[in-house]
Backbone as numpy.savetxt, mean C-alpha at the origin, in Angstrom:
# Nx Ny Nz CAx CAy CAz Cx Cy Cz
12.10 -21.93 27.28 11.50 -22.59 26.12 12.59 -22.92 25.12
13.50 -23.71 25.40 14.68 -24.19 24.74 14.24 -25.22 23.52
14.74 -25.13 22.56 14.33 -26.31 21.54 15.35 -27.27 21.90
16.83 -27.70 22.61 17.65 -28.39 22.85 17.35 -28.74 24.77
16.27 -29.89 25.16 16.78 -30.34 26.12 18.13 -30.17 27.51
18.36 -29.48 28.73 19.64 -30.38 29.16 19.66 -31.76 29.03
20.89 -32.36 28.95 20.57 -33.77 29.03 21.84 -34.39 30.67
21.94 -35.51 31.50 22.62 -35.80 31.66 23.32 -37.16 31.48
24.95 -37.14 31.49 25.44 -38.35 30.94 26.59 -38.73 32.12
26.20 -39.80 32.79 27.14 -40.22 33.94 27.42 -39.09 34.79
26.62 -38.16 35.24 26.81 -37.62 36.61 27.08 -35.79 35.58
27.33 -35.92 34.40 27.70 -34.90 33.67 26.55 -33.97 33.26
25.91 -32.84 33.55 24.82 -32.46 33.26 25.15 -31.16 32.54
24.20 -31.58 31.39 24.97 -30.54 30.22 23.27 -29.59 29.81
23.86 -28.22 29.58 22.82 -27.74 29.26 22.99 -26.65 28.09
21.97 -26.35 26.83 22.24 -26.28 26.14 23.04 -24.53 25.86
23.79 -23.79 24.85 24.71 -22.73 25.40 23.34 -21.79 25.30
23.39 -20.01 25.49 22.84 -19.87 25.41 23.50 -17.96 24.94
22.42 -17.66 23.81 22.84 -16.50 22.98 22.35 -15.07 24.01
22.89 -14.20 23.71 22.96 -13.19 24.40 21.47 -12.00 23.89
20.90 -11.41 24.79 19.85 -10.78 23.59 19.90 -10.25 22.48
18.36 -10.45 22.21 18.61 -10.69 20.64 18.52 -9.00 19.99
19.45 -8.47 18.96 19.57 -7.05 18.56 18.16 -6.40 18.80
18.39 -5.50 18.91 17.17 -4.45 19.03 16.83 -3.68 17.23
16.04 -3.70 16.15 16.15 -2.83 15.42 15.28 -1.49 15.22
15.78 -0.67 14.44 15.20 0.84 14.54 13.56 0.16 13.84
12.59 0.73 14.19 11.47 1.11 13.68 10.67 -0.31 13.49
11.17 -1.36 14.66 10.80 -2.73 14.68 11.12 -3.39 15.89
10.85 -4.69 16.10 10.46 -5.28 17.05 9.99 -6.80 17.08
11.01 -7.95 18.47 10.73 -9.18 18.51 9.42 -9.92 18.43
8.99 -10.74 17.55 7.67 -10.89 17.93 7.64 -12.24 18.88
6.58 -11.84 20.09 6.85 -12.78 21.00 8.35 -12.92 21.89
8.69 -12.06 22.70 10.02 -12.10 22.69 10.02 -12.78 24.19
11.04 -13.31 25.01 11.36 -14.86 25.73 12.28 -14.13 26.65
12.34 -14.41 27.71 13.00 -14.37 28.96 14.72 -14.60 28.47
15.04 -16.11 27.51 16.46 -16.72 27.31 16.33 -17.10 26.01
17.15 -16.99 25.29 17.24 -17.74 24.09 18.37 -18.75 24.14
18.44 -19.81 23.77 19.33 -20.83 23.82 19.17 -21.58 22.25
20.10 -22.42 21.89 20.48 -22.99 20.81 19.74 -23.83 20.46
19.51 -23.21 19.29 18.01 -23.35 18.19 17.19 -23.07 18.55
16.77 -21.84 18.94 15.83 -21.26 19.37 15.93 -20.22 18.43
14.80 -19.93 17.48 14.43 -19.00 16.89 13.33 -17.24 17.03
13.79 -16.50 16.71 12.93 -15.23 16.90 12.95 -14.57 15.62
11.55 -14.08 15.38 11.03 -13.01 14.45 10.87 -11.94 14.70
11.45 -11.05 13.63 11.24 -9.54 13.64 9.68 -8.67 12.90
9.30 -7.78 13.92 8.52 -7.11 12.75 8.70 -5.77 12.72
7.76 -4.92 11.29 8.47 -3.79 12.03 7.31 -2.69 12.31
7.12 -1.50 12.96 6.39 -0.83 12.54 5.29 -0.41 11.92
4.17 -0.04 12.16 3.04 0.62 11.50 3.78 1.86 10.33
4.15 1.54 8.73 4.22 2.45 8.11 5.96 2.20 7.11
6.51 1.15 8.00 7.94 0.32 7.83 7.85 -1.22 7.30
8.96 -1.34 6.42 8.42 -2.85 5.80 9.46 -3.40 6.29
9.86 -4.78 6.53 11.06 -5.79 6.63 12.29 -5.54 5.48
13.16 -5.33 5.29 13.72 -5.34 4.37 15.06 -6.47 4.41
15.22 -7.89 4.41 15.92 -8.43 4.89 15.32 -9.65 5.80
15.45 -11.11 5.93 15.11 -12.19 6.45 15.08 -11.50 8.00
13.51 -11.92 8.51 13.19 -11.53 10.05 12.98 -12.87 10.51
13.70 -13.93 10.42 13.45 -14.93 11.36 15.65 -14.60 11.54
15.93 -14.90 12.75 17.43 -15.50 13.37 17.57 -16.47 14.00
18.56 -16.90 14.31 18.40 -18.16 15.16 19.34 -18.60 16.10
19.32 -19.27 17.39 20.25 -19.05 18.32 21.38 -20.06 17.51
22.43 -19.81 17.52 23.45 -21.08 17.22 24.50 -21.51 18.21
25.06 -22.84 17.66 25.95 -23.06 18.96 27.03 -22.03 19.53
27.52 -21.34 18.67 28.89 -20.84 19.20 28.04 -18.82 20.51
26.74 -19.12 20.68 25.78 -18.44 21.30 25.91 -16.74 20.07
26.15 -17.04 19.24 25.41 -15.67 18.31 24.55 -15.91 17.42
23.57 -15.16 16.93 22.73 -14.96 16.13 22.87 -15.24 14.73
22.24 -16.19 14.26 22.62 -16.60 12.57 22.06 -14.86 11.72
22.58 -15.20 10.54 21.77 -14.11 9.63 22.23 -12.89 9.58
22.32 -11.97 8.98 22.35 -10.42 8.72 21.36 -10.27 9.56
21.43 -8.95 10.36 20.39 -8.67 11.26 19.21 -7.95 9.83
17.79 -7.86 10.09 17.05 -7.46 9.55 17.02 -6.03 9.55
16.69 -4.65 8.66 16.56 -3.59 9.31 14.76 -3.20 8.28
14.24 -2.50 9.09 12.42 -1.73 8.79 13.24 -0.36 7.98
12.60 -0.21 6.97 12.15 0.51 6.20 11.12 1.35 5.61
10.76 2.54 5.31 10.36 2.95 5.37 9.46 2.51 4.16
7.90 2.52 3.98 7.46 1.84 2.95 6.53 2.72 2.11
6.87 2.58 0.93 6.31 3.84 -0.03 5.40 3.10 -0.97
4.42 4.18 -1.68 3.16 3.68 -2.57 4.19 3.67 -3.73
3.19 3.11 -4.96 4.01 3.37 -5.91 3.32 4.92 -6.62
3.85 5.43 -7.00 3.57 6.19 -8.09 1.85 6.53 -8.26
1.43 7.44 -8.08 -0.31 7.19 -8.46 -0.19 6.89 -10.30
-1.41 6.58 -10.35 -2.27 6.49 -11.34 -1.96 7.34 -12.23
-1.31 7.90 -13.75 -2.10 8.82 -14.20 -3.67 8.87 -14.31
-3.96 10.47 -14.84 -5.44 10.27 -14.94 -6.02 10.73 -16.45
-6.19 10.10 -17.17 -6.43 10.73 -18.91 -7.71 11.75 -18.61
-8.05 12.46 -19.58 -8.83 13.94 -19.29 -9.32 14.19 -18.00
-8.03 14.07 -17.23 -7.62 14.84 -16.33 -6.48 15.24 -15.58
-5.91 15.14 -14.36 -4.90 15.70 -13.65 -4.53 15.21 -12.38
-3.70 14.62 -11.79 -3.35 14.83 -10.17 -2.74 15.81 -9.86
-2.87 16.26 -8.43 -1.99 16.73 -7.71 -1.64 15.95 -6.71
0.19 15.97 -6.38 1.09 15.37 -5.29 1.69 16.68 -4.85
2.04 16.11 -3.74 3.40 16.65 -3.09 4.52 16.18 -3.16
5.24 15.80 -4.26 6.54 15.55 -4.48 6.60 13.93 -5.07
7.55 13.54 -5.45 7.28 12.32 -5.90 7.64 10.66 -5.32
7.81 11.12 -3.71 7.82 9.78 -3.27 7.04 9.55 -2.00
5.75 8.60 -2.21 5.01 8.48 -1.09 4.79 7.80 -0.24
4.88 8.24 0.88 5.15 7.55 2.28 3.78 7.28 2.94
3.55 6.79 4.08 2.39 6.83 4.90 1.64 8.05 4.95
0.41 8.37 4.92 -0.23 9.81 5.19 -0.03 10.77 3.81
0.66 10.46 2.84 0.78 11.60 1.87 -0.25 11.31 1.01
-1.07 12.31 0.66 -2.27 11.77 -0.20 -2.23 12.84 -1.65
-3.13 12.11 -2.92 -3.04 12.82 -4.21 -4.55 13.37 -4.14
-4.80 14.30 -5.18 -6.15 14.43 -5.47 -6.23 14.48 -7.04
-7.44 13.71 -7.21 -7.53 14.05 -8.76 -9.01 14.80 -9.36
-8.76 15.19 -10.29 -9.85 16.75 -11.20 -9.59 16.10 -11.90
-11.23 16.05 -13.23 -11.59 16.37 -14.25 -10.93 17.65 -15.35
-10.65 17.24 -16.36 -10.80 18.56 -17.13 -12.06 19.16 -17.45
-12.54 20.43 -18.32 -13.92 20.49 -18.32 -14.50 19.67 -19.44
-16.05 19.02 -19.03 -16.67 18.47 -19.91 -16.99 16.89 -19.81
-15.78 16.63 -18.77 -15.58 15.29 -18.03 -16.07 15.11 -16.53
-16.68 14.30 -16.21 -17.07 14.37 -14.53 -16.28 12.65 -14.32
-16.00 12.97 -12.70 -15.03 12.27 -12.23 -15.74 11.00 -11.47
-14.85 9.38 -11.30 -15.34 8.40 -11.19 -14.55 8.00 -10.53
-14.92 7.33 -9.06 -13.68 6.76 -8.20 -13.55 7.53 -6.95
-12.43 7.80 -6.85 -12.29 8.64 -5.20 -11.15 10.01 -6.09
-12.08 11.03 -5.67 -10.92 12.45 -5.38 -9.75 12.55 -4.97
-9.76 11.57 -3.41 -8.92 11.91 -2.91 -8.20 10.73 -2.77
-7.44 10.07 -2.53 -6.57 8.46 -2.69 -5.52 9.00 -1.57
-4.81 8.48 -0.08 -4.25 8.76 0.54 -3.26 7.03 0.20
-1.99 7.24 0.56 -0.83 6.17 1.05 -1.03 5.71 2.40
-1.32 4.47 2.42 -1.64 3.76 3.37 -0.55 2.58 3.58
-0.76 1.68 4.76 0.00 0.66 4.96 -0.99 -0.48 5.76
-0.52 -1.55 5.51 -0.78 -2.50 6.03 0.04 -3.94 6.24
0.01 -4.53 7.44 1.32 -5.45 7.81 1.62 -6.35 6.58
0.52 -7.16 6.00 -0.03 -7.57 4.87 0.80 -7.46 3.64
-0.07 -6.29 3.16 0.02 -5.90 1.56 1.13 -5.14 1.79
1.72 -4.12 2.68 2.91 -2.81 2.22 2.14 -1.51 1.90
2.60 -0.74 1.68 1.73 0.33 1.45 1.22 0.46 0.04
-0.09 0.84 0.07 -1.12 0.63 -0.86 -2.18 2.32 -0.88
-2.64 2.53 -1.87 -3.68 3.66 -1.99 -5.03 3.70 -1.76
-5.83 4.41 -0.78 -6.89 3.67 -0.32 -7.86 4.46 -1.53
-9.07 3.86 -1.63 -10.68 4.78 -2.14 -10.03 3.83 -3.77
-10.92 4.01 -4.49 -11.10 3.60 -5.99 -10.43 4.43 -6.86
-9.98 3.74 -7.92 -9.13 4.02 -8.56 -10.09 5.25 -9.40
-9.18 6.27 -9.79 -10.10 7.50 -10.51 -10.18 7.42 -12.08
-11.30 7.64 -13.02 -11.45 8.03 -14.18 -12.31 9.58 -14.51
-12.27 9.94 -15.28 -12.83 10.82 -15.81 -14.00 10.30 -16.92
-15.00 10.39 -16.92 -16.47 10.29 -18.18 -16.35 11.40 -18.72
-16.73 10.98 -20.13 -17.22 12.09 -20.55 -18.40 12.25 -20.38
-18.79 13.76 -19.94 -20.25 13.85 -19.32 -21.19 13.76 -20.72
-22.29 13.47 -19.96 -23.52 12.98 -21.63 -24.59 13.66 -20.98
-24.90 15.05 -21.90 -25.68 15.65 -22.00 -27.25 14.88 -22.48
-27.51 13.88 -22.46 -28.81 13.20 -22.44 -29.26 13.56 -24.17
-30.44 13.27 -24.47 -31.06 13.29 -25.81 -31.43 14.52 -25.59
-31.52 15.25 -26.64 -32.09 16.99 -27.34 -33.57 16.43 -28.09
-33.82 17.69 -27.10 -35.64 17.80 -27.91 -35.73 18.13 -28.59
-36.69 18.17 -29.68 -36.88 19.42 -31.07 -37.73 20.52 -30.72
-37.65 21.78 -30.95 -38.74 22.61 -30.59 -39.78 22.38 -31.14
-40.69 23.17 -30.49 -42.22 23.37 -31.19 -42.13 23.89 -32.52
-43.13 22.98 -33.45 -42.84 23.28 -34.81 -41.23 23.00 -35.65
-40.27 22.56 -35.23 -39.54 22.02 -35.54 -38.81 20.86 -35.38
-37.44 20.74 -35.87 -37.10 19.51 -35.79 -35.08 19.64 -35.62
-34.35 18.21 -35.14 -33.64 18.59 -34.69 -32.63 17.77 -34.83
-31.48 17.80 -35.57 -30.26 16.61 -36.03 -29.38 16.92 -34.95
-28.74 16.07 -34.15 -28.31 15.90 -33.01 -26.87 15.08 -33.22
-25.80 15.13 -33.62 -24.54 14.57 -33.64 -24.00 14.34 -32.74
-24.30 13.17 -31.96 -23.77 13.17 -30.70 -24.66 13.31 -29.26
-24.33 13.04 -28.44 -24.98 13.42 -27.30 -24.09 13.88 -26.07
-22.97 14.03 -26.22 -21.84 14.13 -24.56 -21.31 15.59 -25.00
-20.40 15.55 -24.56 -19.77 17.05 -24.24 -18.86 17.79 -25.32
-19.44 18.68 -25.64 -18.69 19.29 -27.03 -19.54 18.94 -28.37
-20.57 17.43 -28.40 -21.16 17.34 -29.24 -22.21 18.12 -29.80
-22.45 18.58 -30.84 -23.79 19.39 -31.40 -24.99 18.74 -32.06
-25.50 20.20 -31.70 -26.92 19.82 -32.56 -27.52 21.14 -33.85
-28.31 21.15 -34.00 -28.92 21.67 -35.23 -30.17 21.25 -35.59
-30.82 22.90 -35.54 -32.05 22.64 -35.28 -32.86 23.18 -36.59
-34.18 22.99 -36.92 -34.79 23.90 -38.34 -35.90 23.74 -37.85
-36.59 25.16 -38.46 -38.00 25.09 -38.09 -38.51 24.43 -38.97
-40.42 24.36 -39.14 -40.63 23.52 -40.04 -41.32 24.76 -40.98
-41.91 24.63 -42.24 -42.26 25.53 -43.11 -43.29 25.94 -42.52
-43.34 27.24 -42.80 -44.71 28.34 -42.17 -44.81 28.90 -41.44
């Protein structure tokens, strides 16, 4: 699958040169890869489930039969940083995340939690590695409306967590 024809010219039959295979790299791989490569003939690199490209993955055969380009090398591909979480907390394992390393996040008390607990480092050929489940918040929890007792009555400042009330009976 040559992009350059042989051609012949008066009995002279010329065919086009042809590059030697194409590098092998760590934690990646030709896509579509060809029996011969010959001049102008191009190949793409990809890399790995969990590894990003770091470096142009197309090469190309050239005349003098070597490979144009810096060879490409896969890398290892990290999330960024989680989320902080305001009235609340993560826990990591260290601070750089790779495929499979996952955070969890808690509430402080008084707050109930919104989103995903647990958020793992993921990858995809696509996007790069990314954090899966919804991003986390903390609510403040809301204790609903306060009744007044029987025979009394009841000033209520607030309704969520930490807020008060105050209650009085009525005369008699």
């Amino acid at each position: 699958a040559s992009s350059v024809p042989p051609t012949t010219v008066k009995g002279i039959y010329c065919i086009p040169n042809e590059c030697p295979e194409p590098p092998q790299i760590e934690n990646g791989y030709v896509i579509k890869p060809q029996q011969n490569y010959s001049f102008g003939d191009s190949l793409r690199y990809a890399c790995e489930s969990g590894f990003i490209v770091d470096g142009p993955n197309t090469i190309r055969c050239q005349a003098n039969q070597t490979w144009s380009s810096n060879l490409t090398t896969c890398i290892a591909s990290k999330c960024p940083s989680p989320p902080a979480l305001p009235n609340g907390h993560v826990t990591t394992h260290g601070t750089v995340f790779s495929q499979g390393d996952n955070v969890t996040y808690e509430c402080d008390p008084g707050y109930e939690l919104r989103g995903s607990p647990l958020r793992i480092c993921s990858d995809s050929p696509d996007a790069g590695a990314y954090w899966t489940g919804e991003v986390a918040t903390c609510e403040v929890i809301d204790c609903g409306n306060v009744s007044a007792p029987t025979n009394g009555h009841v000033h209520a400042i607030g309704q969520t967590f930490m807020s008060r009330a105050f209650f009085d009976c009525d005369n008699g």
